Amino acid sequence: MDKRAESVERQAERRHLDHMLQRIEANLHELDARLKAYAEDIQAQKEYLWSSRDEMDHVERISARESIQQAVMTGDNVLLRRQRLEKLRHSPFFGRFDFVSGGETRPIYIGIHHFRDDLTGENQIFDWRAPIASLFYDYETGPAAYESPEGKVAGEITLKRQFRIKGGEIELMIDSAVHVVDDVLQDELSRASDEGMKNIVATIQRDQNAIIRNDEAQVLIIQGVAGSGKTSIALHRIAYLLYRFKETLSSEDILIISPNRVFSDYIGNVLPELGEETVNQVGMEDLADELLGGQYRFETFFEQTGTLLEKNDEAMKERLRFKASTDFLVELDRYAAHVEANRFAAEDLWIARRLVPGWLVEEVFRKHRSLPTNERLSQVSWEIERKIGNQYNYDLMPEERKALKAAIKKMLRQATLRETYKGFYDWLGRPELFKTASRGRLEYADVFPLIYLKMRLEGVHSRWRDVKHLLIDEMQDYTPVQYAVIGQLFSCKKTVLGDAYQAVNPYSASKSEEIRGVLRQAACVTLNKSYRSSIEIVRFAQRISPNPDLEAIERHDEEPQVIRCRSRREELDTIVAMARDFSESDHNTLGIVCKTQKQAYKVFDALDGSVEQLQLLGEQSAAFGRGIIVCTAHMAKGLEFDRVVLPEVTAKNYATDMERNLLYVACTRAMHRLVLTHTGEMSSLLQ
């Protein structure tokens, strides 16, 4: 398109945008009038109900209350539509394609929300999740088809156009015959980071769109390289499912298992931006505490990782490796069956001078193996009592009923759950594999095996059992036994995502194949293209942990720097200078990523008072904001920063496989600039 034609097209789109904004304003005024009318009607109905309550019978009062409730629900729906229209005010659409079907050409505009003009009855903008919108993501110009509720619609795309509209102004407009224009994607990727994760509706790629719109997989595992957008894609998938199944699925039906509260805060704005309510999130430790009824104290994953980094304990590594293996899960299943077969010694019973044979008691006990122990014993007592009644035509007296319950309870060789679990390692002939953490707490690696045993022998209760879709992030940090617990607890559909190259604890990590071995009916997809970091940063990180399948998008920025300092004091002064330089830049976030929390404290103390907007992240932190953030690589997982500084990258500090993974995670948090500092000998992992 020549410049003159481009100018004419731009003016035409400007007129169309102005028209859209006018129609949005007109509809907003109409909705405001309707909301006011609903409010007045509800108030009038309430006043009538109050003043006439003595004259109404019971049925009339119920009818009046239902009428008020119906008016409130209708008003809430109108308010939701108003909120979505309000979002369209600033950026009504981001894409357009012209679709020829049945001899008719229709310009289709795509936005973050649907806009049907109530005053004219016309669809002006289509929601990015609508069936027809898939044409924008999946096809170039030429023949195209989509699945509508009425069936397949075939046609031809004759034009594809992409926009960036901000504050009612067209900042960018590009025509392209291909999918999402590379210029638009490059423009988005080159921007500074924000306080939280952004929606990606304007730049969704074809492979990403296929994952988002996959509504059939029972379990979908997404293995994605660092910066591939897997978490964002998973959240957009949730938004799509809420749109696709709006009649049967609500935000209350969805649960996210999140690595920590900072990450929860970081991703918390994505669904509201997409017009959906936030969904419930729970951490693995919180879930474990609930399943154990708050009766056991245990170390956290954060503490386990810190202990490994500070002590480098080979015996601990051995324990973790074994408890993260699929063989461990097999042995635990065998042990649970062994305990189940031997913990109940049924005997002949004489109740009210009537015989109840031991084989019958055993049979009833085995029948109810799915019940928790106490419920199971009560059920056995009740059934035996009923059988006595049927066989001997005799109803037990209260004291006889009490004696029956006591006799059956006595047949159970009951040990505490902890004793039973500890006995597992004696049964294996490896008692050294059970060791408590500090202050007598359970090691984190023992928490979910304990829960699994409890599930097998006693049963568990959870408030999350009715969840209809489960999303698990950082899948590589969970073991097969954790997935076995999740599989039994949640029978719903699942989206599981992560990256095997980003396991902060490689001694208890899982790959997608191992997860598929536990969660049956799983489909696996791979995302190899990285969008976050510049190609210079990606190449640098690849030297630390090579992934031959990773494909970096070609966005250029500064080469990463490795700065050698003469002393620790000079290193801290260098970091302070870089923090001040950041404060005067256009960038929004600087991550100073350390190996351990102790190192993070030292850096934070050196910076405190020298710079503004300084934040230290720890295990109890709950928010992510702009400015300078000091944290560990463990806490930084899933986050991204405009700039990243890595202190103390020495031969001593970064040497093991675990430290290699942490170094890789830390480097891949950087979008635009990466600097590593050290004193003495540089880590061999950078060679």
XYZ file of C-alpha atoms in Angstrom:
687
model
C 0.000 0.000 0.000
C 1.477 3.387 -1.026
C 1.567 6.302 1.430
C -1.398 8.123 -0.121
C -3.615 5.012 0.016
C -2.379 4.316 3.565
C -3.346 7.832 4.623
C -6.831 7.418 3.130
C -7.268 4.076 4.926
C -6.041 5.556 8.196
C -8.526 8.432 7.905
C -11.318 5.933 7.205
C -10.358 3.918 10.288
C -10.174 7.137 12.303
C -13.768 7.944 11.265
C -14.831 4.384 12.118
C -13.147 4.656 15.543
C -14.930 7.965 16.212
C -18.225 6.350 15.225
C -17.540 3.399 17.577
C -16.724 5.737 20.440
C -19.961 7.665 19.818
C -21.999 4.446 19.787
C -20.286 3.287 23.004
C -21.109 6.625 24.679
C -24.735 6.413 23.525
C -25.048 2.883 24.901
C -23.409 3.907 28.182
C -26.010 6.681 28.593
C -28.760 4.160 27.843
C -27.373 1.698 30.399
C -27.081 4.469 33.003
C -30.753 5.309 32.480
C -31.698 1.628 32.846
C -29.617 1.251 36.005
C -31.299 4.310 37.499
C -34.728 2.910 36.605
C -33.852 -0.490 38.158
C -32.627 1.188 41.339
C -35.843 3.217 41.629
C -37.984 0.150 40.901
C -36.163 -1.960 43.524
C -36.532 0.802 46.105
C -40.242 1.178 45.320
C -40.793 -2.601 45.611
C -38.963 -2.671 48.960
C -41.053 0.205 50.300
C -44.263 -1.471 49.116
C -43.235 -4.781 50.716
C -42.513 -3.013 54.011
C -45.698 -0.908 54.097
C -48.003 -3.764 52.996
C -46.363 -6.640 54.907
C -49.306 -6.978 57.355
C -51.842 -7.248 54.540
C -49.889 -9.844 52.534
C -50.144 -13.578 53.057
C -47.049 -15.823 53.076
C -47.184 -16.608 49.334
C -47.508 -12.918 48.381
C -44.501 -11.978 50.523
C -42.378 -14.702 48.906
C -43.479 -13.535 45.455
C -42.609 -9.900 46.293
C -39.154 -10.877 47.559
C -38.501 -12.992 44.438
C -39.518 -10.037 42.263
C -37.018 -7.802 44.083
C -34.288 -10.449 43.759
C -34.968 -10.801 40.030
C -34.718 -7.017 39.570
C -31.405 -6.979 41.472
C -29.972 -9.789 39.287
C -31.062 -7.997 36.104
C -29.497 -4.782 37.381
C -26.234 -6.636 38.143
C -26.113 -7.952 34.563
C -26.643 -4.437 33.209
C -23.886 -3.142 35.504
C -21.506 -5.853 34.221
C -22.246 -4.822 30.626
C -21.599 -1.209 31.568
C -18.226 -2.092 33.104
C -17.189 -3.930 29.939
C -18.261 -1.036 27.737
C -16.289 1.310 29.967
C -13.147 -0.718 29.173
C -13.869 -0.422 25.421
C -13.963 3.360 25.736
C -10.160 3.559 25.778
C -9.393 0.838 23.243
C -12.497 -0.487 21.439
C -10.717 -2.937 19.127
C -7.242 -4.184 18.207
C -7.889 -6.102 14.995
C -9.944 -6.187 11.840
C -10.350 -8.662 9.023
C -12.653 -8.597 6.010
C -14.426 -11.925 5.549
C -16.160 -12.866 2.287
C -18.819 -15.556 2.673
C -21.929 -16.261 0.615
C -21.063 -13.415 -1.738
C -21.106 -10.872 1.105
C -18.049 -9.043 2.482
C -18.141 -8.194 6.201
C -15.524 -6.146 8.061
C -15.104 -7.891 11.426
C -13.598 -5.878 14.282
C -12.080 -7.805 17.231
C -11.836 -6.381 20.747
C -11.306 -7.468 24.321
C -15.116 -7.559 24.783
C -18.205 -7.976 22.635
C -20.143 -4.815 21.756
C -23.679 -5.184 20.505
C -25.262 -1.784 19.952
C -28.562 -2.091 21.833
C -29.889 1.049 20.149
C -29.425 -0.264 16.589
C -29.384 -4.048 17.213
C -26.051 -4.446 15.390
C -22.916 -6.354 16.441
C -20.161 -3.761 16.196
C -17.215 -5.531 17.877
C -16.664 -9.248 18.478
C -15.113 -10.667 21.641
C -11.655 -12.174 20.978
C -13.043 -15.495 22.295
C -15.997 -15.634 19.860
C -15.865 -18.443 17.255
C -15.519 -15.992 14.354
C -12.548 -14.291 16.069
C -10.491 -17.485 15.649
C -10.100 -16.467 11.969
C -7.985 -13.489 13.069
C -5.541 -15.714 14.946
C -5.481 -18.829 12.774
C -5.449 -17.656 9.139
C -3.526 -15.514 6.717
C -5.346 -13.773 3.852
C -6.971 -16.348 1.600
C -9.404 -19.251 2.189
C -10.532 -19.602 5.817
C -13.241 -21.290 7.892
C -14.515 -21.321 11.465
C -16.941 -23.414 13.509
C -20.076 -21.468 14.409
C -22.926 -22.766 16.616
C -24.792 -23.520 13.352
C -21.884 -25.421 11.796
C -18.809 -24.744 9.679
C -18.682 -21.382 7.866
C -16.212 -21.181 4.959
C -15.081 -18.098 3.097
C -12.091 -15.928 2.308
C -10.147 -13.325 4.255
C -9.315 -10.412 1.946
C -7.766 -8.036 4.492
C -6.070 -8.286 7.891
C -5.319 -5.179 9.910
C -3.933 -4.638 13.374
C -4.199 -1.614 15.641
C -2.909 -0.226 18.874
C -5.466 2.220 20.211
C -4.876 4.122 23.427
C -7.057 6.835 24.939
C -9.252 6.818 21.846
C -6.291 7.484 19.499
C -4.801 5.166 16.854
C -1.120 4.851 17.786
C -0.333 2.021 15.377
C -2.086 0.572 12.305
C -0.536 -2.124 10.136
C -1.912 -4.291 7.334
C -0.545 -7.779 6.873
C -1.240 -10.913 4.919
C 0.168 -13.039 7.730
C -1.030 -13.878 11.249
C -0.133 -11.348 13.975
C 2.155 -8.744 12.479
C 5.739 -9.074 13.677
C 6.035 -5.270 13.962
C 3.113 -5.195 16.414
C 4.577 -8.030 18.467
C 8.021 -6.388 18.487
C 6.460 -3.103 19.572
C 4.685 -4.792 22.488
C 7.766 -6.769 23.554
C 10.060 -3.733 23.490
C 7.899 -1.866 25.995
C 8.762 -1.538 29.674
C 7.323 -4.066 32.113
C 4.297 -3.338 34.256
C 3.255 -3.982 37.853
C 1.610 -7.234 36.847
C 1.156 -9.643 33.979
C -0.517 -8.094 30.923
C -3.173 -9.626 28.703
C -1.906 -10.708 25.269
C -5.148 -10.754 23.253
C -3.711 -8.486 20.550
C -0.640 -10.665 19.950
C -1.826 -14.245 20.499
C 0.058 -16.530 18.111
C -1.496 -19.429 16.210
C 0.007 -22.188 18.389
C -1.003 -20.253 21.516
C -4.545 -19.846 20.193
C -4.866 -23.617 19.692
C -3.975 -24.160 23.357
C -6.327 -21.434 24.588
C -9.295 -22.830 22.638
C -8.676 -26.492 23.482
C -11.853 -27.285 25.436
C -11.728 -31.087 25.078
C -8.551 -32.242 26.887
C -9.197 -33.770 30.311
C -5.646 -32.854 31.341
C -3.593 -30.429 29.242
C 0.123 -30.254 30.064
C 1.946 -27.190 28.696
C 5.742 -27.521 28.630
C 6.984 -24.029 27.791
C 10.458 -22.512 27.726
C 11.247 -19.423 29.813
C 9.444 -16.407 28.365
C 7.071 -18.456 26.178
C 4.032 -16.889 27.856
C 2.710 -20.195 29.195
C 1.169 -18.695 32.361
C -0.491 -15.920 30.372
C -1.777 -18.482 27.857
C -3.181 -20.624 30.682
C -5.022 -17.616 32.149
C -6.390 -16.684 28.713
C -7.504 -20.313 28.408
C -9.427 -19.925 31.667
C -11.030 -16.740 30.305
C -11.957 -18.603 27.100
C -13.494 -21.522 29.013
C -15.534 -19.106 31.162
C -16.840 -17.559 27.921
C -17.371 -20.870 26.113
C -19.169 -22.583 29.014
C -20.739 -19.542 30.671
C -23.932 -21.481 31.456
C -22.179 -24.182 33.502
C -18.815 -22.704 34.535
C -18.164 -19.671 36.743
C -15.043 -18.168 38.290
C -16.028 -19.844 41.593
C -15.591 -23.242 39.899
C -11.911 -22.657 39.071
C -8.867 -23.036 41.320
C -5.228 -22.113 40.694
C -2.445 -23.853 42.635
C 0.065 -21.029 42.814
C 3.756 -21.161 43.866
C 3.524 -18.173 46.250
C 1.460 -15.114 47.133
C 3.676 -12.679 45.200
C 3.040 -14.655 42.029
C -0.689 -14.714 42.834
C -0.652 -10.924 43.073
C 1.420 -10.631 39.882
C -1.085 -12.584 37.765
C -4.156 -11.303 39.638
C -5.060 -8.576 37.144
C -5.162 -10.682 33.965
C -8.671 -12.148 34.308
C -10.290 -8.840 35.429
C -8.643 -7.161 32.400
C -10.326 -9.806 30.254
C -13.693 -9.054 31.841
C -13.806 -12.063 34.168
C -13.853 -12.212 37.940
C -10.733 -13.316 39.788
C -10.578 -17.017 40.632
C -9.550 -18.777 43.831
C -5.851 -19.452 44.379
C -4.215 -21.728 46.934
C -0.592 -22.614 47.681
C 0.587 -26.219 47.992
C 1.453 -25.727 51.670
C -1.996 -24.291 52.447
C -3.627 -27.195 50.631
C -1.467 -29.670 52.581
C -2.306 -28.037 55.916
C -6.021 -28.276 55.130
C -5.816 -31.948 54.099
C -3.937 -32.769 57.314
C -6.479 -30.882 59.400
C -3.792 -28.531 60.728
C -2.460 -31.345 62.948
C 1.116 -31.525 61.656
C 3.895 -28.964 61.550
C 6.131 -29.092 58.495
C 8.775 -27.064 56.701
C 7.823 -25.221 53.510
C 9.198 -25.708 50.007
C 10.872 -22.291 50.379
C 12.632 -23.476 53.565
C 13.614 -26.788 51.970
C 15.214 -24.951 49.047
C 17.045 -22.593 51.416
C 18.402 -25.508 53.471
C 19.676 -27.266 50.341
C 21.477 -24.133 49.137
C 23.064 -23.335 52.486
C 24.089 -26.855 53.576
C 24.484 -28.807 50.312
C 23.630 -31.965 52.322
C 24.188 -35.134 50.226
C 22.013 -37.297 52.515
C 19.168 -34.795 52.134
C 19.563 -34.847 48.353
C 19.346 -38.659 48.437
C 16.110 -38.516 50.471
C 14.598 -35.995 48.074
C 15.578 -37.933 44.945
C 13.991 -41.132 46.237
C 10.762 -39.434 47.383
C 10.451 -37.704 43.999
C 10.684 -40.960 42.021
C 7.845 -42.957 40.486
C 9.302 -46.054 42.223
C 8.650 -44.358 45.564
C 4.965 -43.972 44.678
C 4.764 -47.651 43.698
C 6.324 -48.697 47.038
C 4.020 -46.389 48.987
C 1.025 -48.002 47.267
C 2.337 -51.457 48.202
C 2.833 -50.364 51.810
C -0.668 -48.869 52.016
C -2.095 -52.199 50.795
C 0.031 -54.025 53.373
C -1.174 -51.797 56.226
C -4.773 -52.104 55.037
C -4.542 -55.919 54.963
C -3.017 -56.210 58.440
C -4.416 -53.421 60.564
C -7.821 -55.006 61.219
C -7.924 -58.357 63.038
C -11.541 -59.539 62.840
C -12.716 -62.006 65.504
C -15.912 -63.891 66.341
C -18.214 -61.711 68.440
C -20.862 -62.621 71.000
C -23.362 -59.794 71.340
C -26.520 -60.348 73.430
C -25.633 -64.067 73.460
C -25.742 -64.106 69.667
C -22.772 -65.039 67.458
C -21.380 -62.692 64.817
C -18.683 -64.630 62.900
C -15.307 -62.943 62.330
C -15.457 -63.519 58.555
C -18.621 -61.388 58.401
C -17.015 -58.521 60.355
C -13.981 -58.713 58.024
C -16.204 -58.660 54.935
C -18.114 -55.567 56.076
C -14.887 -53.773 57.050
C -13.316 -54.448 53.614
C -16.469 -53.260 51.829
C -16.117 -49.720 53.205
C -12.426 -49.129 52.482
C -13.197 -45.760 50.830
C -14.476 -44.247 54.093
C -12.295 -42.448 56.665
C -11.377 -44.771 59.559
C -13.829 -43.447 62.185
C -16.730 -43.378 59.710
C -15.734 -46.845 58.541
C -15.871 -48.319 62.066
C -19.241 -46.648 62.692
C -20.571 -48.084 59.438
C -19.338 -51.583 60.364
C -21.058 -51.345 63.782
C -24.299 -50.130 62.186
C -24.336 -52.913 59.556
C -23.538 -55.647 62.080
C -26.327 -54.322 64.320
C -28.729 -54.420 61.371
C -27.658 -57.960 60.447
C -28.281 -59.102 64.073
C -31.733 -57.539 63.841
C -32.495 -59.298 60.541
C -30.985 -62.688 61.503
C -32.206 -62.975 65.082
C -35.163 -60.564 65.015
C -33.633 -58.717 67.943
C -32.990 -54.990 68.546
C -29.851 -54.265 70.549
C -30.171 -52.397 73.818
C -28.105 -49.162 74.244
C -25.451 -50.889 76.410
C -25.207 -53.778 73.891
C -24.826 -51.304 71.047
C -22.024 -49.606 73.002
C -20.296 -52.966 73.618
C -20.500 -53.803 69.892
C -18.805 -50.525 68.926
C -16.081 -51.035 71.543
C -15.412 -54.605 70.396
C -15.087 -53.605 66.723
C -12.861 -50.636 67.567
C -10.605 -53.005 69.550
C -10.048 -55.106 66.401
C -8.282 -52.110 64.770
C -4.548 -52.077 65.364
C -4.441 -48.330 65.363
C -1.199 -46.364 65.235
C -1.038 -42.636 64.605
C -0.719 -41.551 60.986
C 2.803 -40.261 61.611
C 3.860 -43.576 63.240
C 2.320 -45.523 60.345
C 4.173 -43.339 57.829
C 7.471 -43.639 59.695
C 6.921 -47.419 59.694
C 6.966 -47.297 55.885
C 10.740 -46.749 55.921
C 11.268 -49.600 58.402
C 9.146 -51.783 56.088
C 11.419 -50.749 53.191
C 14.502 -51.513 55.270
C 15.659 -47.890 54.870
C 14.862 -46.128 58.160
C 17.520 -43.468 57.420
C 15.208 -41.962 54.753
C 12.885 -40.559 57.431
C 14.415 -37.530 59.133
C 12.692 -34.583 60.755
C 13.445 -30.960 59.898
C 14.274 -28.272 62.478
C 12.098 -28.065 65.607
C 10.763 -31.595 65.064
C 8.779 -30.641 61.973
C 8.223 -32.929 59.000
C 10.515 -32.413 56.042
C 8.605 -30.922 53.127
C 9.373 -34.061 51.079
C 7.361 -36.127 53.598
C 4.226 -33.969 53.641
C 2.464 -35.258 50.531
C 3.476 -38.921 51.014
C 1.860 -38.592 54.460
C -1.271 -37.102 52.867
C -1.345 -39.872 50.248
C -1.191 -42.505 52.993
C -3.957 -40.687 54.880
C -6.079 -40.721 51.706
C -5.556 -44.470 51.304
C -6.175 -45.403 54.943
C -8.442 -42.758 56.451
C -9.766 -40.412 53.766
C -9.500 -36.626 53.669
C -11.890 -33.692 53.537
C -11.371 -30.619 51.369
C -13.418 -27.520 50.582
C -12.082 -27.667 47.018
C -13.652 -31.005 46.001
C -16.304 -29.330 43.810
C -13.766 -27.488 41.636
C -14.533 -27.920 37.921
C -11.186 -26.798 36.485
C -7.770 -26.847 38.160
C -4.744 -24.862 36.963
C -1.311 -25.892 38.275
C 1.630 -23.579 37.578
C 5.359 -24.405 37.956
C 4.571 -28.082 37.364
C 8.268 -29.056 37.476
C 8.448 -28.292 41.220
C 5.946 -30.992 42.221
C 6.680 -34.702 42.623
C 4.738 -37.748 41.332
C 3.258 -38.343 44.806
C 1.989 -34.740 44.853
C 0.327 -35.346 41.490
C -1.138 -38.590 42.843
C -2.749 -36.603 45.695
C -3.993 -33.958 43.245
C -5.340 -36.640 40.894
C -7.380 -38.259 43.679
C -8.552 -34.977 45.184
C -9.550 -33.280 41.909
C -11.435 -35.373 39.368
C -12.058 -32.270 37.204
C -10.295 -31.071 34.049
C -6.816 -29.658 34.578
C -4.325 -27.313 32.931
C -0.760 -28.069 34.085
C 2.153 -25.873 33.000
C 5.843 -25.329 33.618
C 9.368 -25.809 32.334
C 11.719 -28.661 33.256
C 14.683 -26.283 32.760
C 13.404 -24.029 35.564
C 13.237 -26.535 38.436
C 14.636 -24.658 41.456
C 15.113 -28.004 43.196
C 16.304 -30.563 40.614
C 16.398 -33.311 43.271
C 12.603 -33.351 43.533
C 11.465 -32.174 40.118
C 9.097 -33.714 37.571
C 9.085 -33.721 33.780
C 5.945 -33.817 31.661
C 6.375 -37.564 30.935
C 6.376 -38.365 34.671
C 3.307 -36.204 35.241
C 1.517 -37.991 32.399
C 2.336 -41.290 34.106
C 0.325 -40.194 37.162
C -2.397 -37.993 35.630
C -3.979 -40.262 33.035
C -5.666 -39.013 29.831
C -3.178 -36.136 29.617
C -2.401 -34.353 26.354
C 0.949 -32.568 26.156
C 1.832 -29.472 24.105
C 5.200 -27.731 23.837
C 5.968 -24.020 23.479
C 9.541 -23.451 22.312
C 9.420 -19.804 21.237
C 10.636 -17.295 23.851
C 9.232 -13.761 23.757
C 10.365 -12.155 27.033
C 14.098 -11.531 26.766
C 16.149 -9.907 24.036
C 18.024 -12.352 21.834
C 21.292 -11.292 23.485
C 19.974 -12.289 26.942
C 18.533 -15.572 25.599
C 21.868 -16.543 24.045
C 23.656 -15.736 27.312
C 21.217 -17.877 29.345
C 21.559 -20.723 26.827
C 25.259 -20.947 27.674
C 24.285 -21.707 31.285
C 21.606 -24.301 30.531
C 21.424 -25.197 26.818
C 18.011 -26.095 25.402
C 18.378 -26.996 21.706
C 14.626 -26.657 21.146
C 14.383 -23.051 22.376
C 13.681 -20.505 19.647
C 14.159 -16.830 20.543
C 12.215 -14.059 18.845
C 14.665 -11.639 17.250
C 14.404 -8.539 19.435
C 17.742 -6.845 20.072
C 18.957 -4.970 23.142
C 22.179 -4.496 25.119
C 24.591 -7.391 25.529
C 24.594 -8.830 29.083
C 27.522 -7.672 31.218
C 29.652 -9.594 33.702
C 31.427 -7.135 36.034
C 34.357 -8.189 38.207
C 34.804 -6.165 41.401
C 37.908 -5.970 43.616
C 36.000 -6.336 46.891
C 32.562 -7.052 48.279
C 32.255 -3.380 49.201
C 32.973 -2.342 45.627
C 30.419 -4.888 44.383
C 27.692 -3.454 46.622
C 28.643 0.105 45.548
C 28.348 -1.004 41.898
C 24.860 -2.401 42.558
C 23.818 0.844 44.286
C 25.050 2.827 41.244
C 23.050 0.561 38.869
C 19.959 0.985 41.061
C 20.288 4.785 40.879
C 20.771 4.624 37.102
C 17.582 2.540 36.868
C 15.653 5.104 38.963
C 16.448 7.779 36.364
C 15.461 5.576 33.393
C 12.147 4.909 31.617
C 12.096 1.340 32.880
C 9.634 0.300 35.575
C 11.175 -2.741 37.305
C 14.666 -3.748 38.385
C 15.098 -7.209 39.882
C 18.176 -7.808 42.012
C 18.120 -11.588 42.147
C 20.223 -13.409 44.752
C 20.841 -17.072 45.412
C 19.747 -17.160 49.058
C 17.545 -15.074 51.305
C 20.574 -14.189 53.491
C 22.338 -12.713 50.462
C 19.154 -10.828 49.559
C 19.051 -9.270 53.057
C 22.643 -8.006 52.647
C 21.928 -6.389 49.273
C 18.706 -4.856 50.581
C 20.538 -3.351 53.580
C 23.171 -1.859 51.245
C 20.477 -0.241 49.075
C 18.150 0.865 51.889
C 18.279 4.648 52.194
C 20.152 5.093 48.900
C 17.216 4.573 46.500
C 13.432 4.909 46.495
C 10.751 2.319 45.671
C 12.781 -0.497 47.219
C 11.118 -3.804 48.118
C 12.455 -7.042 49.627
C 10.534 -10.192 48.746
C 10.436 -13.102 51.183
C 8.295 -16.140 51.874
C 5.600 -14.037 53.589
C 5.492 -11.299 50.907
C 2.153 -10.897 49.178
C 2.502 -8.123 46.569
C 4.500 -7.230 43.456
C 4.982 -3.586 42.472
C 7.101 -1.236 40.409
C 10.569 -0.167 41.455
C 13.607 -2.076 42.739
C 12.837 -5.588 43.948
C 15.401 -7.652 45.854
C 14.583 -11.367 45.961
C 15.890 -14.895 45.476
C 15.727 -16.767 42.175
C 13.162 -19.035 43.821
C 10.846 -16.067 44.488
C 11.508 -14.570 41.039
C 10.118 -17.578 39.172
C 7.209 -16.582 36.951
C 8.030 -12.866 37.261
C 9.752 -10.594 34.752
C 11.727 -7.360 35.095
C 12.965 -4.717 32.674
C 16.433 -5.070 34.166
C 18.044 -7.795 36.261
C 21.214 -7.675 38.375
C 22.723 -10.904 39.737
C 25.223 -10.389 42.588
C 27.887 -12.842 43.792
C 28.112 -14.955 40.640
C 31.295 -16.611 41.932
C 32.774 -20.071 41.474
C 31.832 -20.896 45.065
C 28.306 -19.460 44.989
C 27.147 -21.028 41.709
C 28.605 -24.495 41.111
C 26.053 -27.327 41.559
C 23.253 -28.482 39.251
C 20.726 -26.808 41.535
C 22.666 -23.524 41.395
C 22.873 -23.835 37.596
C 19.068 -23.976 37.445
C 18.742 -20.968 39.759
C 21.227 -18.983 37.677
C 19.278 -19.831 34.512
C 15.963 -18.825 36.138
C 17.469 -15.524 37.351
C 18.928 -14.597 33.945
C 15.697 -15.387 32.079
C 13.708 -12.914 34.236
C 15.342 -10.008 32.328
C 13.515 -8.405 29.422
C 15.956 -5.671 28.320
C 19.141 -5.562 30.404
C 21.136 -8.153 32.382
C 24.191 -7.519 34.566
C 26.083 -10.078 36.689
C 28.648 -9.074 39.331
C 31.288 -11.037 41.216
C 34.510 -10.800 43.218
C 37.338 -13.271 42.815
C 36.823 -16.226 40.487
C 33.747 -16.121 38.249
C 31.359 -19.122 38.271
C 32.424 -21.845 35.850
C 28.755 -22.059 34.788
C 29.317 -18.840 32.801
C 32.328 -20.168 30.887
